[in-house]
């Protein structure tokens, strides 16, 4: 098995054209080890989210290559890219992106819509995932009835729905107090122990310190890893 799970070669991302163009990434080459906890750090506006979106196939580079598990993403049609994403990668976004009108268990089920599982199987799997993140008793609560840390756990349960090998998170502890943050970090390290690769954008240096692999982005380029 290849011990690099994600690789980029000179990945470049420019938004817009001409004088209005923003050079968000100016040529990034990196390799993320399989099973690692990797943190992406750097100042605001310097390209961290853009990089995470390229690594997860949510967006395509303007030039250069991105490879996930040996598959070159730039060669894939949109439908094949979407299918690779849903099989291999779970995403957790900064503001959780939970659907307000759905219960906790229904929010987790939304990630399984295209998996071919029956409704009953989806519900069972969703409850299993909620148990895994310690939220069984909140299955029927709406997001507005949950704390920030609990909502974050729902977002993580949803990201795990299809048992992805890679979990990508953009500032997952951005809105949490230090206790909730420590709980999420414990949960993430437990998932790493189960073999998942974690890629996290964070401003939190305490968390970044726990990562085995640090990627620092400045002005669209990588700095020497600290
Ligand atoms: N969809 C877009 N269209 C145009 N410009 C964009 C787009 N997304 C990001 N940018 C620009 O690209 C640059 C990098 O943005 P990015 O979101 O990657 O930064 P970031 O490091 O994640 O910042 P933050 O820490 O504030 O989240 C910024 O100048 C931003 O304004
Ligand atoms: Mg960002």
Short mmCIF file of C-alpha atoms and ligand atoms in Angstrom, two decimals:
data_model
loop_
_atom_site.label_atom_id
_atom_site.label_comp_id
_atom_site.label_asym_id
_atom_site.label_seq_id
_atom_site.Cartn_x
_atom_site.Cartn_y
_atom_site.Cartn_z
CA UNK A 1 0.00 0.00 0.00
CA UNK A 2 1.19 3.48 -0.90
CA UNK A 3 2.13 5.40 2.23
CA UNK A 4 1.30 8.76 0.66
CA UNK A 5 -2.46 9.26 0.44
CA UNK A 6 -2.56 12.76 -1.09
CA UNK A 7 0.04 14.34 -3.32
CA UNK A 8 0.15 17.65 -5.20
CA UNK A 9 2.67 18.81 -7.79
CA UNK A 10 2.94 22.53 -8.37
CA UNK A 11 -0.76 23.08 -7.70
CA UNK A 12 -1.77 26.60 -8.60
CA UNK A 13 -5.11 28.29 -8.09
CA UNK A 14 -6.07 31.66 -9.52
CA UNK A 15 -9.54 33.09 -8.96
CA UNK A 16 -10.74 35.53 -11.61
CA UNK A 17 -8.79 36.89 -14.56
CA UNK A 18 -6.64 39.79 -15.65
CA UNK A 19 -6.05 42.65 -13.23
CA UNK A 20 -8.77 41.34 -10.89
CA UNK A 21 -7.12 37.91 -10.54
CA UNK A 22 -6.33 36.57 -7.06
CA UNK A 23 -3.41 34.18 -6.93
CA UNK A 24 -4.64 32.08 -4.01
CA UNK A 25 -2.07 29.29 -4.48
CA UNK A 26 1.16 29.91 -6.36
CA UNK A 27 2.48 26.38 -6.88
CA UNK A 28 2.19 23.93 -4.00
CA UNK A 29 3.89 20.53 -3.96
CA UNK A 30 3.26 18.32 -0.97
CA UNK A 31 2.68 14.76 0.18
CA UNK A 32 0.37 13.75 3.02
CA UNK A 33 1.26 10.45 4.70
CA UNK A 34 -1.52 7.87 4.97
CA UNK A 35 -2.90 7.64 8.49
CA UNK A 36 -1.32 10.92 9.58
CA UNK A 37 -2.82 13.84 11.43
CA UNK A 38 -1.89 16.78 9.20
CA UNK A 39 -2.60 20.41 10.08
CA UNK A 40 -2.66 23.30 7.63
CA UNK A 41 -1.81 26.60 9.30
CA UNK A 42 -1.10 30.16 8.15
CA UNK A 43 -2.53 33.67 8.21
CA UNK A 44 -6.05 34.55 7.14
CA UNK A 45 -6.53 34.87 3.38
CA UNK A 46 -3.27 33.11 2.51
CA UNK A 47 -4.79 30.05 0.84
CA UNK A 48 -5.52 27.40 3.49
CA UNK A 49 -9.16 26.75 2.58
CA UNK A 50 -8.32 26.90 -1.11
CA UNK A 51 -5.65 24.23 -0.54
CA UNK A 52 -8.02 22.03 1.45
CA UNK A 53 -10.64 22.30 -1.29
CA UNK A 54 -8.10 21.19 -3.90
CA UNK A 55 -6.83 18.31 -1.74
CA UNK A 56 -10.39 17.06 -1.25
CA UNK A 57 -11.46 17.45 -4.88
CA UNK A 58 -14.06 20.10 -3.98
CA UNK A 59 -12.39 22.39 -6.48
CA UNK A 60 -9.84 21.96 -9.27
CA UNK A 61 -6.43 23.59 -9.58
CA UNK A 62 -5.90 26.16 -12.37
CA UNK A 63 -2.77 24.14 -13.19
CA UNK A 64 -0.67 21.42 -11.59
CA UNK A 65 -1.79 18.07 -10.28
CA UNK A 66 -3.62 16.64 -7.27
CA UNK A 67 -3.56 12.91 -6.63
CA UNK A 68 -5.69 11.11 -4.03
CA UNK A 69 -4.90 7.47 -3.30
CA UNK A 70 -3.03 7.17 -6.61
CA UNK A 71 -5.83 8.73 -8.68
CA UNK A 72 -5.08 11.93 -10.60
CA UNK A 73 -8.08 14.16 -9.89
CA UNK A 74 -7.50 16.56 -12.77
CA UNK A 75 -8.20 13.70 -15.22
CA UNK A 76 -11.61 12.93 -13.73
CA UNK A 77 -14.98 14.11 -15.05
CA UNK A 78 -17.16 15.93 -12.50
CA UNK A 79 -19.31 12.86 -11.83
CA UNK A 80 -16.29 10.62 -11.23
CA UNK A 81 -14.79 13.27 -8.96
CA UNK A 82 -18.03 13.48 -6.95
CA UNK A 83 -18.11 9.73 -6.60
CA UNK A 84 -14.48 9.56 -5.46
CA UNK A 85 -15.20 12.29 -2.90
CA UNK A 86 -18.20 10.52 -1.47
CA UNK A 87 -16.31 7.22 -1.18
CA UNK A 88 -13.01 8.41 0.19
CA UNK A 89 -13.41 11.78 1.87
CA UNK A 90 -15.57 13.23 4.63
CA UNK A 91 -15.73 17.00 5.08
CA UNK A 92 -16.37 19.08 8.19
CA UNK A 93 -16.86 22.79 7.52
CA UNK A 94 -16.24 25.66 9.89
CA UNK A 95 -19.85 26.53 10.53
CA UNK A 96 -21.01 22.89 10.63
CA UNK A 97 -23.54 23.37 7.76
CA UNK A 98 -26.23 21.40 9.59
CA UNK A 99 -29.78 21.58 8.25
CA UNK A 100 -31.81 23.46 10.84
CA UNK A 101 -35.15 21.80 10.23
CA UNK A 102 -33.82 18.26 10.44
CA UNK A 103 -33.06 16.34 13.60
CA UNK A 104 -29.57 15.19 14.50
CA UNK A 105 -30.12 11.69 13.15
CA UNK A 106 -31.68 13.06 9.93
CA UNK A 107 -28.72 15.39 9.40
CA UNK A 108 -26.39 12.38 9.50
CA UNK A 109 -28.67 10.45 7.13
CA UNK A 110 -28.41 13.18 4.46
CA UNK A 111 -24.84 12.06 3.73
CA UNK A 112 -26.12 8.58 2.81
CA UNK A 113 -28.68 9.65 0.22
CA UNK A 114 -26.79 8.23 -2.74
CA UNK A 115 -25.33 5.12 -1.16
CA UNK A 116 -28.05 2.66 -2.08
CA UNK A 117 -28.77 1.88 1.58
CA UNK A 118 -32.44 1.48 2.51
CA UNK A 119 -34.01 4.09 4.78
CA UNK A 120 -33.93 1.62 7.62
CA UNK A 121 -30.23 0.88 7.06
CA UNK A 122 -29.47 4.61 6.86
CA UNK A 123 -31.25 5.27 10.14
CA UNK A 124 -29.41 2.41 11.84
CA UNK A 125 -26.05 3.58 10.53
CA UNK A 126 -26.79 7.20 11.56
CA UNK A 127 -27.59 6.08 15.12
CA UNK A 128 -24.42 4.00 15.23
CA UNK A 129 -22.38 7.07 14.18
CA UNK A 130 -24.09 9.28 16.76
CA UNK A 131 -23.19 6.69 19.41
CA UNK A 132 -19.60 6.79 18.20
CA UNK A 133 -19.41 10.57 18.75
CA UNK A 134 -21.21 10.27 22.12
CA UNK A 135 -24.54 11.80 21.09
CA UNK A 136 -27.03 8.92 21.18
CA UNK A 137 -29.35 10.75 23.54
CA UNK A 138 -29.59 13.75 21.15
CA UNK A 139 -30.67 11.80 18.06
CA UNK A 140 -34.03 13.54 17.87
CA UNK A 141 -32.89 17.04 18.85
CA UNK A 142 -32.66 19.87 16.31
CA UNK A 143 -29.29 21.65 15.84
CA UNK A 144 -30.64 24.75 17.66
CA UNK A 145 -31.11 22.58 20.77
CA UNK A 146 -27.46 21.51 20.78
CA UNK A 147 -24.33 23.20 22.07
CA UNK A 148 -21.59 24.24 19.61
CA UNK A 149 -19.46 21.22 20.50
CA UNK A 150 -22.43 18.89 20.08
CA UNK A 151 -23.25 20.40 16.68
CA UNK A 152 -19.64 19.86 15.72
CA UNK A 153 -19.94 16.20 16.69
CA UNK A 154 -23.00 15.85 14.46
CA UNK A 155 -20.98 17.36 11.60
CA UNK A 156 -18.22 14.82 12.27
CA UNK A 157 -20.72 11.94 12.42
CA UNK A 158 -22.13 13.10 9.09
CA UNK A 159 -18.63 13.30 7.58
CA UNK A 160 -18.02 9.69 8.72
CA UNK A 161 -21.27 8.38 7.21
CA UNK A 162 -19.66 6.61 4.28
CA UNK A 163 -16.66 5.45 6.30
CA UNK A 164 -14.17 7.65 4.40
CA UNK A 165 -10.48 6.98 4.73
CA UNK A 166 -9.78 10.73 4.82
CA UNK A 167 -11.41 13.31 7.07
CA UNK A 168 -10.93 16.96 6.01
CA UNK A 169 -11.84 19.73 8.38
CA UNK A 170 -11.76 23.50 8.01
CA UNK A 171 -11.40 25.15 11.43
CA UNK A 172 -13.52 22.49 13.15
CA UNK A 173 -12.86 23.89 16.60
CA UNK A 174 -13.08 27.55 15.56
CA UNK A 175 -16.21 28.28 17.60
CA UNK A 176 -15.60 26.04 20.58
CA UNK A 177 -14.42 26.67 24.11
CA UNK A 178 -11.35 24.82 25.31
CA UNK A 179 -13.27 21.94 26.95
CA UNK A 180 -15.35 21.22 23.85
CA UNK A 181 -12.24 21.61 21.76
CA UNK A 182 -10.32 19.06 23.84
CA UNK A 183 -13.24 16.61 23.49
CA UNK A 184 -13.27 17.00 19.71
CA UNK A 185 -9.52 16.54 19.59
CA UNK A 186 -9.81 13.30 21.61
CA UNK A 187 -12.46 12.07 19.21
CA UNK A 188 -10.27 12.91 16.22
CA UNK A 189 -7.24 11.15 17.67
CA UNK A 190 -9.43 8.10 18.30
CA UNK A 191 -10.46 8.17 14.62
CA UNK A 192 -6.81 8.41 13.63
CA UNK A 193 -6.19 5.37 15.80
CA UNK A 194 -8.78 3.56 13.67
CA UNK A 195 -6.63 4.28 10.62
CA UNK A 196 -8.15 7.45 9.21
CA UNK A 197 -6.06 10.23 7.71
CA UNK A 198 -6.96 13.61 9.24
CA UNK A 199 -6.34 16.87 7.41
CA UNK A 200 -7.27 19.96 9.43
CA UNK A 201 -7.08 23.68 8.74
CA UNK A 202 -6.64 25.41 12.07
CA UNK A 203 -5.56 28.66 13.68
CA UNK A 204 -5.20 26.83 16.96
CA UNK A 205 -1.53 26.29 17.68
CA UNK A 206 -2.27 23.94 20.59
CA UNK A 207 -4.00 21.60 18.16
CA UNK A 208 -1.40 22.09 15.44
CA UNK A 209 1.23 21.06 17.96
CA UNK A 210 -0.44 17.63 18.21
CA UNK A 211 -0.19 17.03 14.46
CA UNK A 212 2.56 14.82 13.04
CA UNK A 213 2.67 16.79 9.85
CA UNK A 214 2.40 20.56 9.66
CA UNK A 215 1.83 22.47 6.44
CA UNK A 216 2.27 26.23 6.66
CA UNK A 217 0.80 28.33 3.87
CA UNK A 218 1.94 31.91 3.36
CA UNK A 219 0.87 34.02 0.44
CA UNK A 220 -0.12 30.94 -1.53
CA UNK A 221 3.16 29.10 -1.01
CA UNK A 222 4.37 26.52 1.47
CA UNK A 223 6.76 27.56 4.19
CA UNK A 224 9.29 25.14 5.51
CA UNK A 225 7.30 22.91 7.88
CA UNK A 226 7.81 24.00 11.47
N1 LIG B 1 -14.25 31.79 -4.65
C1 LIG B 1 -13.33 32.75 -4.62
N2 LIG B 1 -13.31 33.72 -5.55
C2 LIG B 1 -12.37 34.69 -5.53
N3 LIG B 1 -11.40 34.78 -4.61
C3 LIG B 1 -11.36 33.84 -3.66
C4 LIG B 1 -12.34 32.78 -3.60
N4 LIG B 1 -12.06 32.00 -2.52
C5 LIG B 1 -10.98 32.56 -1.95
N5 LIG B 1 -10.56 33.65 -2.61
C6 LIG B 1 -9.38 34.47 -2.30
O1 LIG B 1 -8.22 33.61 -2.28
C7 LIG B 1 -7.35 33.96 -1.21
C8 LIG B 1 -7.15 32.76 -0.29
O2 LIG B 1 -8.40 32.48 0.34
P1 LIG B 1 -8.63 31.26 1.34
O3 LIG B 1 -10.08 31.17 1.59
O4 LIG B 1 -7.96 30.06 0.79
O5 LIG B 1 -7.83 31.79 2.62
P2 LIG B 1 -7.68 31.13 4.08
O6 LIG B 1 -6.19 30.97 4.31
O7 LIG B 1 -8.53 29.93 4.19
O8 LIG B 1 -8.21 32.30 5.04
P3 LIG B 1 -9.03 32.22 6.44
O9 LIG B 1 -8.04 31.84 7.50
O10 LIG B 1 -9.49 33.63 6.62
O11 LIG B 1 -10.16 31.25 6.28
C9 LIG B 1 -7.98 35.18 -0.54
O12 LIG B 1 -7.38 36.34 -1.06
C10 LIG B 1 -9.45 35.10 -0.93
O13 LIG B 1 -10.02 36.38 -0.98
MG1 LIG B 2 -10.30 29.57 5.28
#
